[in-house]
CSV table of C-alpha atoms in Angstrom, one decimal:
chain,number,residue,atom,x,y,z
A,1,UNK,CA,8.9,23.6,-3.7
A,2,UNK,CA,11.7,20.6,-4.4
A,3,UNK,CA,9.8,17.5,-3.6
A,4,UNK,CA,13.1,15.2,-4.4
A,5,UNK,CA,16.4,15.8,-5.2
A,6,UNK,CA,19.5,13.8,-5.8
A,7,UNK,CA,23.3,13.5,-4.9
A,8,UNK,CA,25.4,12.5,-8.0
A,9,UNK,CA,29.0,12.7,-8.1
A,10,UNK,CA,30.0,14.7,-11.5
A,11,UNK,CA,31.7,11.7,-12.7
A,12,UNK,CA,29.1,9.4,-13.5
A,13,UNK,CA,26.7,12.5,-14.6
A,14,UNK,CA,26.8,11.4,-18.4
A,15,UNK,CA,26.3,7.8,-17.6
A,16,UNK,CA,23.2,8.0,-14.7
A,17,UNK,CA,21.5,9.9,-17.7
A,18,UNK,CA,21.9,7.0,-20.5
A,19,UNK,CA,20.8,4.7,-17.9
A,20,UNK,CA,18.1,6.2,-17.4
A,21,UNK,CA,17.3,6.6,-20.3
A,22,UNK,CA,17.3,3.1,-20.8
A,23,UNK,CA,15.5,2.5,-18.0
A,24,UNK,CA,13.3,4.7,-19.0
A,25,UNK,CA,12.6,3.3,-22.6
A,26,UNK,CA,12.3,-0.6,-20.9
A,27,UNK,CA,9.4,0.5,-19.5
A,28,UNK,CA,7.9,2.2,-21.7
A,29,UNK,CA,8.1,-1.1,-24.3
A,30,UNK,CA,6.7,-3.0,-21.0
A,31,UNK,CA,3.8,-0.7,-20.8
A,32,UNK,CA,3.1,-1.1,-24.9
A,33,UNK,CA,3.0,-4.9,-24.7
A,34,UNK,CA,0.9,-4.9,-21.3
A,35,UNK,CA,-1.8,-2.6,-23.4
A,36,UNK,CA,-1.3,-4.8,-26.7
A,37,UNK,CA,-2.1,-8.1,-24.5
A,38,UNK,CA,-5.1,-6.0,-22.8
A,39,UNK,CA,-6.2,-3.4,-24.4
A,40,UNK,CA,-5.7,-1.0,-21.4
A,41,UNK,CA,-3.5,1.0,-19.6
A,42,UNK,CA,-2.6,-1.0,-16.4
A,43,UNK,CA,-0.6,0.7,-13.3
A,44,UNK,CA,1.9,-2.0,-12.0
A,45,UNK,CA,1.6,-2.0,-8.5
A,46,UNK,CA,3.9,-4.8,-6.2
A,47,UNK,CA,1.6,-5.9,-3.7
A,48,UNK,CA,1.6,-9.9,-3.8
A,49,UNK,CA,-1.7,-12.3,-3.3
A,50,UNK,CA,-2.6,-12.9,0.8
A,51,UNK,CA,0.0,-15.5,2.0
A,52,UNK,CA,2.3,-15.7,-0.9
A,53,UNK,CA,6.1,-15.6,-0.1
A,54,UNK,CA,7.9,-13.1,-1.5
A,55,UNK,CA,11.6,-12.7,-1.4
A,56,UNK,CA,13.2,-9.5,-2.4
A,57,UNK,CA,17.2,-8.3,-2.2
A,58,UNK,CA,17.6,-11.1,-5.2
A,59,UNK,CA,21.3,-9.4,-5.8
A,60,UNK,CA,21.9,-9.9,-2.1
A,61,UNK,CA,21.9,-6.1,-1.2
A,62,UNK,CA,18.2,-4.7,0.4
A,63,UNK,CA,17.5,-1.1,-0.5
A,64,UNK,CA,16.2,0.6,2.0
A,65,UNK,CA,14.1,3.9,1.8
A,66,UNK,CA,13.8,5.9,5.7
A,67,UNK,CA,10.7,8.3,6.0
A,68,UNK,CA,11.6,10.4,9.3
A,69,UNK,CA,14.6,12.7,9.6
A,70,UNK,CA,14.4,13.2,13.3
A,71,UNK,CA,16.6,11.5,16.0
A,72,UNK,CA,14.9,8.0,15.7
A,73,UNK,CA,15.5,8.2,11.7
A,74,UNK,CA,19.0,9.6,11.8
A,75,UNK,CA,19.5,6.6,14.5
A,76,UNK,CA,18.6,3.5,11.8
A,77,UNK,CA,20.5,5.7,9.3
A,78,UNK,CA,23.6,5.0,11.6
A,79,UNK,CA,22.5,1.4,12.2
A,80,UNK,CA,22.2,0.6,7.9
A,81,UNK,CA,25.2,2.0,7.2
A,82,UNK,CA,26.8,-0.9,9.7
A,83,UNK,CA,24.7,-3.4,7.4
A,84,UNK,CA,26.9,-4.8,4.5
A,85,UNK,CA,23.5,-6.7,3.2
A,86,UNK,CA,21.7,-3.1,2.7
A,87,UNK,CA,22.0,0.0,0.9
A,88,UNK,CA,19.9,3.0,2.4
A,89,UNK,CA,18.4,5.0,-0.9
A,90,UNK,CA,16.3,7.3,0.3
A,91,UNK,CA,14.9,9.4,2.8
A,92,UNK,CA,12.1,12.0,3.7
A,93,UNK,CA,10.9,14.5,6.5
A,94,UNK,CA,8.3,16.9,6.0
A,95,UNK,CA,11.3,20.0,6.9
A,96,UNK,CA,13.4,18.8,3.9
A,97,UNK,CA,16.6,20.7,4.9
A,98,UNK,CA,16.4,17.8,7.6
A,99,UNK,CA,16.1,15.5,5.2
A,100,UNK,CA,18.9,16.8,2.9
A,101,UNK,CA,20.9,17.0,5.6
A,102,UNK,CA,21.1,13.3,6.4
A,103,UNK,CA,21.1,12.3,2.7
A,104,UNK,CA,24.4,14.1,2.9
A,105,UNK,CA,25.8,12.7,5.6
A,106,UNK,CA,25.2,9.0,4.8
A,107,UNK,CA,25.2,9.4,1.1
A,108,UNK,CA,22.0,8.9,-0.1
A,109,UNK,CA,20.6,9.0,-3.7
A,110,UNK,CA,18.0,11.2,-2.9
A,111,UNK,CA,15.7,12.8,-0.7
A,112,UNK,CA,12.3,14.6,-0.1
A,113,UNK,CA,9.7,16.3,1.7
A,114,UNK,CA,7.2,13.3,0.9
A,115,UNK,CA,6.9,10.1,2.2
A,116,UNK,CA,5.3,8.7,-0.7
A,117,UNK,CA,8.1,9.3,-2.9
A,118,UNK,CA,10.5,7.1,-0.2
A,119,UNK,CA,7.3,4.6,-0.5
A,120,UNK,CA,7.2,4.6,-4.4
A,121,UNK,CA,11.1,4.9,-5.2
A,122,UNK,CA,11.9,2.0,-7.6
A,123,UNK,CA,15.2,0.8,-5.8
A,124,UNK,CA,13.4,0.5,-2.6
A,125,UNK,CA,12.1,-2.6,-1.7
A,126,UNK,CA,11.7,-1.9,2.6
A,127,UNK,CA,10.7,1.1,4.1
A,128,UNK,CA,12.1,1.4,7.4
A,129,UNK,CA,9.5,3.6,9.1
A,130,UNK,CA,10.9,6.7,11.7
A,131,UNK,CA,7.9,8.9,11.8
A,132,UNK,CA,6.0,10.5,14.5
A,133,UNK,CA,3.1,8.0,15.8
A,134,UNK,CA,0.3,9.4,14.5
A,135,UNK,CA,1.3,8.9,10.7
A,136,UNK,CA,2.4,4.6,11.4
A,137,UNK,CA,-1.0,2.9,10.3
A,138,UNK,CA,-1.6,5.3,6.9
A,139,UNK,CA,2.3,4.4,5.7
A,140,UNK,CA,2.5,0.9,6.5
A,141,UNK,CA,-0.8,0.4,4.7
A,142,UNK,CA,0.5,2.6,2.1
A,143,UNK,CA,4.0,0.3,1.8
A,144,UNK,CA,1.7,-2.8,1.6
A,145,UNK,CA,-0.1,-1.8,-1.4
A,146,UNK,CA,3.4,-0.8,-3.5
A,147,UNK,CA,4.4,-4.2,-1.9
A,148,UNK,CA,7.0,-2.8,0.1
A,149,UNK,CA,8.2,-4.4,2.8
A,150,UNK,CA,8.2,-2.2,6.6
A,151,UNK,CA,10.3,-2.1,9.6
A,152,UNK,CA,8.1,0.6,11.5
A,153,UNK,CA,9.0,2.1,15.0
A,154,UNK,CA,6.2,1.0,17.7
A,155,UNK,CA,4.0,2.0,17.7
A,156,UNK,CA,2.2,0.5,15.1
A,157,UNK,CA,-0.9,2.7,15.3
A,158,UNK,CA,-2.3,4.3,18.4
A,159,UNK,CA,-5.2,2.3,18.9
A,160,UNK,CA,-6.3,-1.2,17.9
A,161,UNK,CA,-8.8,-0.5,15.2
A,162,UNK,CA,-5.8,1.3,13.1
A,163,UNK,CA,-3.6,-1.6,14.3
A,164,UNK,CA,-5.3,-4.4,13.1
A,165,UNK,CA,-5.5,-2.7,9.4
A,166,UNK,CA,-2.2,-2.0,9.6
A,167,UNK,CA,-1.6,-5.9,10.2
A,168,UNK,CA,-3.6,-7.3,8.2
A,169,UNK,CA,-2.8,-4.8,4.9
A,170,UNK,CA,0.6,-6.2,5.0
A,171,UNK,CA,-0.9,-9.4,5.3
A,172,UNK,CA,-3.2,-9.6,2.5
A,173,UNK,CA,-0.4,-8.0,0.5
A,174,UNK,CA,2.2,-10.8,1.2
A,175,UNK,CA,4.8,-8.5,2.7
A,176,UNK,CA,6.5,-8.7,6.0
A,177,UNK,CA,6.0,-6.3,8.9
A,178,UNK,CA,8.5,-5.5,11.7
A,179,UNK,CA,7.3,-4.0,14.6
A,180,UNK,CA,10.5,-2.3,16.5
A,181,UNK,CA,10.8,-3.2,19.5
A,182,UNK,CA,14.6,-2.5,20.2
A,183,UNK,CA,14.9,-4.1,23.7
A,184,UNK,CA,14.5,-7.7,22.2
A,185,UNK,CA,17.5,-7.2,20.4
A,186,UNK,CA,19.8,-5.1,23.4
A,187,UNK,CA,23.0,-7.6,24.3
A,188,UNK,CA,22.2,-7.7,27.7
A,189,UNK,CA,18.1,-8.8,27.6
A,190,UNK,CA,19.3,-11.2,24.8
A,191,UNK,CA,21.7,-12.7,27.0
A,192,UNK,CA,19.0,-12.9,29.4
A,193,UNK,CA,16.9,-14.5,27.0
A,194,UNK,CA,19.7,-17.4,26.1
A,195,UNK,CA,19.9,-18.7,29.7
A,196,UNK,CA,16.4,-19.0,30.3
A,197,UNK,CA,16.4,-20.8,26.3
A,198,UNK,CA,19.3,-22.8,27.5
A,199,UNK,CA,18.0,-24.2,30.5
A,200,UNK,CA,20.7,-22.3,32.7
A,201,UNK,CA,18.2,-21.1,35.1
A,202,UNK,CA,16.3,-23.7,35.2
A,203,UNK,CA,12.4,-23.1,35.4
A,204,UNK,CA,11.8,-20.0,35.6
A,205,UNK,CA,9.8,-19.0,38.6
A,206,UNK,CA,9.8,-15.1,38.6
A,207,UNK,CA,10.6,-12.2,36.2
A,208,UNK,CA,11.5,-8.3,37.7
A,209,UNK,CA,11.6,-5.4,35.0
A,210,UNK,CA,13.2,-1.6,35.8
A,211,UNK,CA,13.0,1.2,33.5
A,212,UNK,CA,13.5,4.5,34.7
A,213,UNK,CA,14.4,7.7,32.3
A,214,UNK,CA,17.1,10.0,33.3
A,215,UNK,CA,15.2,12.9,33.2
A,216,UNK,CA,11.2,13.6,32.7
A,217,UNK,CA,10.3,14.6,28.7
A,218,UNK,CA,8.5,18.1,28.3
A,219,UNK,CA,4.9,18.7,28.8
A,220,UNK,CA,3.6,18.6,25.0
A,221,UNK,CA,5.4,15.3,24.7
A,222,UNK,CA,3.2,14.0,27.2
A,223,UNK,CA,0.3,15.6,26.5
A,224,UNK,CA,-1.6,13.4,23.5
A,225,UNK,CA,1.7,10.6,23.2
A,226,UNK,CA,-0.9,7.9,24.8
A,227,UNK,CA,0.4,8.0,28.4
A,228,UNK,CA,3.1,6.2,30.6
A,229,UNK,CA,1.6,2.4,29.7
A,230,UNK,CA,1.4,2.8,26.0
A,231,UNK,CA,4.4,5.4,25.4
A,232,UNK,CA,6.9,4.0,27.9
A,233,UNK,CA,6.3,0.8,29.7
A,234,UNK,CA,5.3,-1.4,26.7
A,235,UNK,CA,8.9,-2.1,25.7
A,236,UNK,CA,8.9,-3.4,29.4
A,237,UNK,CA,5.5,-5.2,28.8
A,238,UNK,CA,6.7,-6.9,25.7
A,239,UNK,CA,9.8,-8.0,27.5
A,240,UNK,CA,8.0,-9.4,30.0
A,241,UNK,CA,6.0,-11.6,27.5
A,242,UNK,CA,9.6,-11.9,25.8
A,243,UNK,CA,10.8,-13.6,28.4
A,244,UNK,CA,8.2,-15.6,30.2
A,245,UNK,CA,7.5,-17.4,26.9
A,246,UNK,CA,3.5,-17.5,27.2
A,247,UNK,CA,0.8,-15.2,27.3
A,248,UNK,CA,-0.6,-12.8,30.3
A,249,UNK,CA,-4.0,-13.2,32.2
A,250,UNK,CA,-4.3,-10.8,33.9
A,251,UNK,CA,-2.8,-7.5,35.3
A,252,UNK,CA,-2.8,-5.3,38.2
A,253,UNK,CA,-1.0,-1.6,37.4
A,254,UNK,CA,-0.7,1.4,39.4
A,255,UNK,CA,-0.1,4.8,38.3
A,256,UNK,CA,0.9,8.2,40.2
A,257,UNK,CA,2.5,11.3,39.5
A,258,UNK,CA,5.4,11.9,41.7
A,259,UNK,CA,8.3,13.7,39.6
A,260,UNK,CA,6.6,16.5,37.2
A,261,UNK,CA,3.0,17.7,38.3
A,262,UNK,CA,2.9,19.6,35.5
A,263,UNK,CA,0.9,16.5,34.1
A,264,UNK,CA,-1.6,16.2,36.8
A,265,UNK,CA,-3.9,18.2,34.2
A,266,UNK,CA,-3.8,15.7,31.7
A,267,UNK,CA,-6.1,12.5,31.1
A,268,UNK,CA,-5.7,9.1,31.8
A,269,UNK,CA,-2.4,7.4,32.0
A,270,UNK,CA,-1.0,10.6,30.4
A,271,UNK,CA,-1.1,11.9,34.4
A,272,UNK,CA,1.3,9.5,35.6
A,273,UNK,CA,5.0,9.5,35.8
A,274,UNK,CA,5.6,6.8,37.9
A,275,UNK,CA,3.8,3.0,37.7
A,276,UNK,CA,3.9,-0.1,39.0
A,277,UNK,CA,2.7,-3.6,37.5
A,278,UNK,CA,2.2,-7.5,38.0
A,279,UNK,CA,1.2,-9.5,35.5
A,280,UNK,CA,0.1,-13.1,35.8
A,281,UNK,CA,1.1,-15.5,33.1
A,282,UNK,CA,-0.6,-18.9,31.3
A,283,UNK,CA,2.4,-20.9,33.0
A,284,UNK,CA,1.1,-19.1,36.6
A,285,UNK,CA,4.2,-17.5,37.0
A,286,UNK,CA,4.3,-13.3,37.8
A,287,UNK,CA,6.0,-10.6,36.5
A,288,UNK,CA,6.8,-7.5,37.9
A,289,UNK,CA,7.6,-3.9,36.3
A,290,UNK,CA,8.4,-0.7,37.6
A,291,UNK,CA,8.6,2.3,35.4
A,292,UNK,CA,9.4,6.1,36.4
A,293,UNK,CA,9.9,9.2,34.0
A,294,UNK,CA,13.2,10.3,36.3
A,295,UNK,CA,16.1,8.5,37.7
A,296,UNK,CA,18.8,11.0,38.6
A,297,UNK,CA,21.2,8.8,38.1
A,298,UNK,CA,21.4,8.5,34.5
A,299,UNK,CA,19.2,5.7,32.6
A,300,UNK,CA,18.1,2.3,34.6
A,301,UNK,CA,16.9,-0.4,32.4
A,302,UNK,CA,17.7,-4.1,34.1
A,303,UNK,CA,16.4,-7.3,34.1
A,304,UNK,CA,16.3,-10.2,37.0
A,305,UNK,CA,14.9,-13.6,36.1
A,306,UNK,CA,15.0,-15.9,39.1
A,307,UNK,CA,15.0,-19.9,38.4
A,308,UNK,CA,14.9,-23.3,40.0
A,309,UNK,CA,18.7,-24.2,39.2
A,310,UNK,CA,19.7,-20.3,39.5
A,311,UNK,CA,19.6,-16.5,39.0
A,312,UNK,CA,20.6,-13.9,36.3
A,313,UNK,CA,20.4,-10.0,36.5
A,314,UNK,CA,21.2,-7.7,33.9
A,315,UNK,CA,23.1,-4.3,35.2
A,316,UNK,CA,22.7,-0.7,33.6
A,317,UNK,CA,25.8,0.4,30.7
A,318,UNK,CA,28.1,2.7,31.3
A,319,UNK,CA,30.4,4.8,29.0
A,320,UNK,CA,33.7,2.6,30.1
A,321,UNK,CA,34.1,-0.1,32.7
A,322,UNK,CA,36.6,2.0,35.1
A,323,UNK,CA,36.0,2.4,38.7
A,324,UNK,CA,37.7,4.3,41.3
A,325,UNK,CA,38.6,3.3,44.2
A,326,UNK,CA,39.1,6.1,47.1
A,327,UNK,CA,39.1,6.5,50.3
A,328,UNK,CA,35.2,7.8,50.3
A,329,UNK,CA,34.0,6.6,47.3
A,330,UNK,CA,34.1,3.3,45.6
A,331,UNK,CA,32.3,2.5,41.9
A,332,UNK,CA,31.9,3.0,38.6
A,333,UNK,CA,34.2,6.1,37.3
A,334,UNK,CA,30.9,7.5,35.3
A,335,UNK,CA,27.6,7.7,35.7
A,336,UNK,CA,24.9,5.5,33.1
A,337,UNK,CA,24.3,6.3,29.7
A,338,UNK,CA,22.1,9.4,30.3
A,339,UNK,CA,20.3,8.7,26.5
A,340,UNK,CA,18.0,5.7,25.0
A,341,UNK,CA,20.1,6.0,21.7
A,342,UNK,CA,23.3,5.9,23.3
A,343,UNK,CA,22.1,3.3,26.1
A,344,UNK,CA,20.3,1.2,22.8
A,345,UNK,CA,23.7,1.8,20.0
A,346,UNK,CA,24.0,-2.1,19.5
A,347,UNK,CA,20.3,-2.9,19.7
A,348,UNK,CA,18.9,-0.5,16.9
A,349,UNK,CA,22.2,-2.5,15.2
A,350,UNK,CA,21.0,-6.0,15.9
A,351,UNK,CA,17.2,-5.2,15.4
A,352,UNK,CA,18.5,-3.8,11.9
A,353,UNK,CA,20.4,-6.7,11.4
A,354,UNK,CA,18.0,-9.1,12.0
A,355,UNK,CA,15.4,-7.7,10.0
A,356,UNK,CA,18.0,-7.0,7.0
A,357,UNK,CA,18.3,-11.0,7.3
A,358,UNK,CA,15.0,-11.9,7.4
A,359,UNK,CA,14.1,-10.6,4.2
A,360,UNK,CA,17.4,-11.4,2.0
A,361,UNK,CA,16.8,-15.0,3.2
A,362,UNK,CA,13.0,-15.2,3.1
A,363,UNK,CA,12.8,-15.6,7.4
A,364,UNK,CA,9.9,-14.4,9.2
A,365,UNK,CA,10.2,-11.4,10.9
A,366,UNK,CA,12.1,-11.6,14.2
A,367,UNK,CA,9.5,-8.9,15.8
A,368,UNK,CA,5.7,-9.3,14.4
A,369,UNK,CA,3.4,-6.9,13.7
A,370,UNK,CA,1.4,-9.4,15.8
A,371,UNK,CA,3.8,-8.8,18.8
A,372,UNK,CA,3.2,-4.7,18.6
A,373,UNK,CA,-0.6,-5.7,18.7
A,374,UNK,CA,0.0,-7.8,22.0
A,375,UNK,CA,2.3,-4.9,23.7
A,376,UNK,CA,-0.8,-2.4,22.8
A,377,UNK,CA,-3.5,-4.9,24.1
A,378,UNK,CA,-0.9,-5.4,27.5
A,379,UNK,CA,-0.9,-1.5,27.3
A,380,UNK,CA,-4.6,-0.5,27.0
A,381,UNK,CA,-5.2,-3.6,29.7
A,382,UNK,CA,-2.8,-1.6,32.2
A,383,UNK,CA,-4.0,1.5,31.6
A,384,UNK,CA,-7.9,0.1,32.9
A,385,UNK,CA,-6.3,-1.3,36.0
A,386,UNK,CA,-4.8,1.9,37.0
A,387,UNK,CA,-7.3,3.8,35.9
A,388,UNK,CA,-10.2,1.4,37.9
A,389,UNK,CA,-7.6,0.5,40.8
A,390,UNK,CA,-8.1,-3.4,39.9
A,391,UNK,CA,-7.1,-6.7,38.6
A,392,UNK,CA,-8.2,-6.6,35.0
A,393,UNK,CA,-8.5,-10.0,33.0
A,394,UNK,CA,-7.3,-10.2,29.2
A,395,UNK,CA,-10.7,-11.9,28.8
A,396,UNK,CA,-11.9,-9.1,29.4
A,397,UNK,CA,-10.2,-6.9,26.2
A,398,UNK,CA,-11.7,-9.5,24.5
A,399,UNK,CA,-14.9,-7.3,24.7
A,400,UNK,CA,-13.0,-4.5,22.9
A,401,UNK,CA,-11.5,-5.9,20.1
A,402,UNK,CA,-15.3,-7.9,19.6
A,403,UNK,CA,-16.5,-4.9,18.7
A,404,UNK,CA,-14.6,-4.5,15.7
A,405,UNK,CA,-15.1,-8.1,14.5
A,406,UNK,CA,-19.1,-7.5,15.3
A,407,UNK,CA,-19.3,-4.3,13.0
A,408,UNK,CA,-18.3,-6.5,10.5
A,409,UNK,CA,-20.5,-9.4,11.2
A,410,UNK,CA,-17.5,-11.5,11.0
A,411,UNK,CA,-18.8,-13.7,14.6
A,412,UNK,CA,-22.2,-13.9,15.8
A,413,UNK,CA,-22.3,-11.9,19.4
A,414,UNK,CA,-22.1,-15.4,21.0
A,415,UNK,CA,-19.3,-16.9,19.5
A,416,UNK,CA,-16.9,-13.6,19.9
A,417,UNK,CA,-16.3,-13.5,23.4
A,418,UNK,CA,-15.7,-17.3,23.1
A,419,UNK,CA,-13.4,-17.6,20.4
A,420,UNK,CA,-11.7,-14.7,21.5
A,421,UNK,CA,-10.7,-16.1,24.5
A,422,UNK,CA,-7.9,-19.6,25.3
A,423,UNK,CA,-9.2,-21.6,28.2
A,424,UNK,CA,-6.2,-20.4,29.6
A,425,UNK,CA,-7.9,-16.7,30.3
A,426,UNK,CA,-5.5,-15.2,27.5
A,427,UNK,CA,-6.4,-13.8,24.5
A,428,UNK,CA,-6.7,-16.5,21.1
A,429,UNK,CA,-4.6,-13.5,18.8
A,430,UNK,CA,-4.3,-15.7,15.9
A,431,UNK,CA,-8.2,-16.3,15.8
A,432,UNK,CA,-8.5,-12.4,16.5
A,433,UNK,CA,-6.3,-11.2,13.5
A,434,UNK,CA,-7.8,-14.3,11.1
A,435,UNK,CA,-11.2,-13.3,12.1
A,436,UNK,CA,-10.6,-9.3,11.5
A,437,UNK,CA,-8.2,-10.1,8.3
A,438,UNK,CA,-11.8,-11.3,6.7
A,439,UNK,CA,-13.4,-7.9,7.7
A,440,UNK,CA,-13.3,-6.1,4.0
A,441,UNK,CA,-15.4,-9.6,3.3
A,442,UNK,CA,-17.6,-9.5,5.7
A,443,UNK,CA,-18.5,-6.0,4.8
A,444,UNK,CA,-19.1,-6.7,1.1
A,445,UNK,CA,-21.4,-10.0,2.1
């Protein structure tokens, strides 16, 4: 079967071969004096020490290799190709016509049915990663050891244990980690974002979150994607934390099925279509969400942040900004955007953008993998209240993620739950992630 392949204009046929075979002989006189100096053989890998900076795109220009050929991939394709400070080299997708396909369209050196030969590829130095959930935690670990750099779609795993190791491989390895959550960088939640920054609405005193889909997804979507909390409502969940500026204590959610009881049979959150959550902050200020799988009027996603000094409400995007005006009707000429790529165009752009920039110029990442941790925790936490029709603490998920730390031996059963835990009743992350990134240690002691 091809495993890669390559687009090269006949033109420059002749001179891609010379170069390569310079390149080619470089490193094989690098290899000689590396086995003169030691005696051995060595494999150059890029991974960097824990906590050293490291600065790639020295020439000003990223390159960028995409593993996932499906709608989400072809999406950041689109959104690269915008960037002036990138140049997208590579792709793969297990069907590799898919992948072909879109090194075609956005002319891409090469592609392949392999996501390890994206990973491995010499000119890339940031794998931007677009592939089904299931595979996030295995890549991004798999990036940090070739000391590439990842920009990986949420989730970051499905569950906390593979989380964490995702986390904390790029962080031993010195490279940066993007988690994606798009709605940070949408034009409308970021102007949202500015006035609360700015002062304009003076303290804020309540935040209200809508997302509704246009139409329910199909049954084996549902069925094993980690249900409505974990799937859907965390971009809302982040935002929520986005916006308040602080840290949750405690949340109430509850879940139904009222569009598609197809999904009655399945378990857990997976059942539910349609939620509703509060969430109580560190500052003692509340948020509330409301999610639903079906909105027949195309795709709702808005934002309302009352203050002391004043108000600002996001409204949905549509198409164009004509209205008619009739003697029965009176509104918007057209309907939503009806799609999360269409409705999210500038965002996947800007969340590009900004990661593109981050990385050129040696910036942290504008969305951490320690943010994708939080919107899991905030996930798994909502998924307990509906499930146990209760308040449930953060304190309390404190439990969960001791276990992993106590496996290792890292904490002492007493001291987990403690140092876990602010005084404020929200979880102490960093002291979580410092305490699990020591785990391999523990182990070995």
């Amino acid at each position: 079967r091809i495993k890669i392949s390559y687009y090269m204009p006949d033109a420059f046929k002749i001179f891609s071969r010379q170069l390569a075979s310079m390149r080619l002989l470089f490193l094989l006189l690098l290899t000689l004096a590396d086995a003169m100096l030691t005696g051995t053989h060595t494999r150059h890998i890029r991974a960097k020490p824990k906590n050293l900076s490291m600065k790639l795109a020295d020439d000003g220009i990223l390159g960028v290799g995409v593993i996932g050929a499906g709608r989400i991939g072809l999406v950041h394709l689109e959104a690269l190709s915008s960037c002036e400070s990138a140049n997208a080299v590579m792709i793969s997708n297990p069907t590799i016509n898919k992948a072909q396909a879109a090194a075609a369209k956005y002319k891409l050196q090469a592609f392949s049915d392999d996501a390890m030969d994206v990973i491995n590829h010499p000119d890339v130095e940031a794998v931007w990663i677009c592939s089904p959930s299931q595979f996030h935690a295995e890549q991004i670990k798999a990036c940090a050891a070739a000391g590439k750099h990842v920009f990986c779609e949420k989730p970051i795993a499905t569950d906390l244990a593979e989380t964490l190791a995702a986390i904390n491989a790029c962080n031993d390895a010195g490279v940066k980690l993007m988690t994606a959550l798009q709605r940070r960088f949408d034009p409308n939640f970021t102007r949202v974002k500015q006035a609360i920054d700015k002062g304009e609405v003076g303290e804020t005193v309540q935040i209200k979150l809508c997302s509704r889909d246009p139409a329910p997804p199909p049954f084996e979507y549902v069925k094993g994607g980690g249900g409505l909390f974990k799937d859907m409502a965390v971009h809302d969940l982040d935002m929520a934390r986005f916006l308040m500026k602080c840290e949750p204590v405690e949340i109430l959610a509850s879940g139904r099925c009222n569009i598609d009881k197809s999904i009655e049979v399945l378990p857990g959150a997976e059942a539910y279509d349609t939620a509703t959550i509060l969430m109580k902050f560190e500052n003692g200020k509340d948020a509330l969400i409301d999610v639903c799988r079906q909105a027949p009027y195309g795709y709702d996603q808005r934002a309302e942040v009352l203050g002391t000094e004043a108000m600002i409400i996001t409204d949905n995007t549509y198409p164009n900004t004509a209205r008619i005006f009739s003697a029965d009707f009176t509104g918007n000429a057209d309907m939503p955007y009806d799609f999360f790529m269409s409705r999210y165009k500038e965002a996947y752009v800007q969340e590009t953008l900004a990661f593109v920039d981050c990385l050129v110029h040696d910036k942290p990442a504008p969305c951490t993998g320690e943010d994708g941790l939080i919107a899991l925790v905030m996930a798994i936490a909502a998924g307990i209240s509906a499930e146990e029709d209760r308040w449930v603490r953060f304190s309390e998920m404190a439990s969960l993620l001791c276990d992993l730390a106590l496996d290792t031996g890292s904490l002492p059963t007493g001291e987990c739950l403690v140092d876990f835990t602010l005084p404020s009743g929200a979880l102490n992350y960093n002291k979580i992630i410092s305490v699990l990134e020591n785990k391999d240690e523990a182990i070995a002691v």
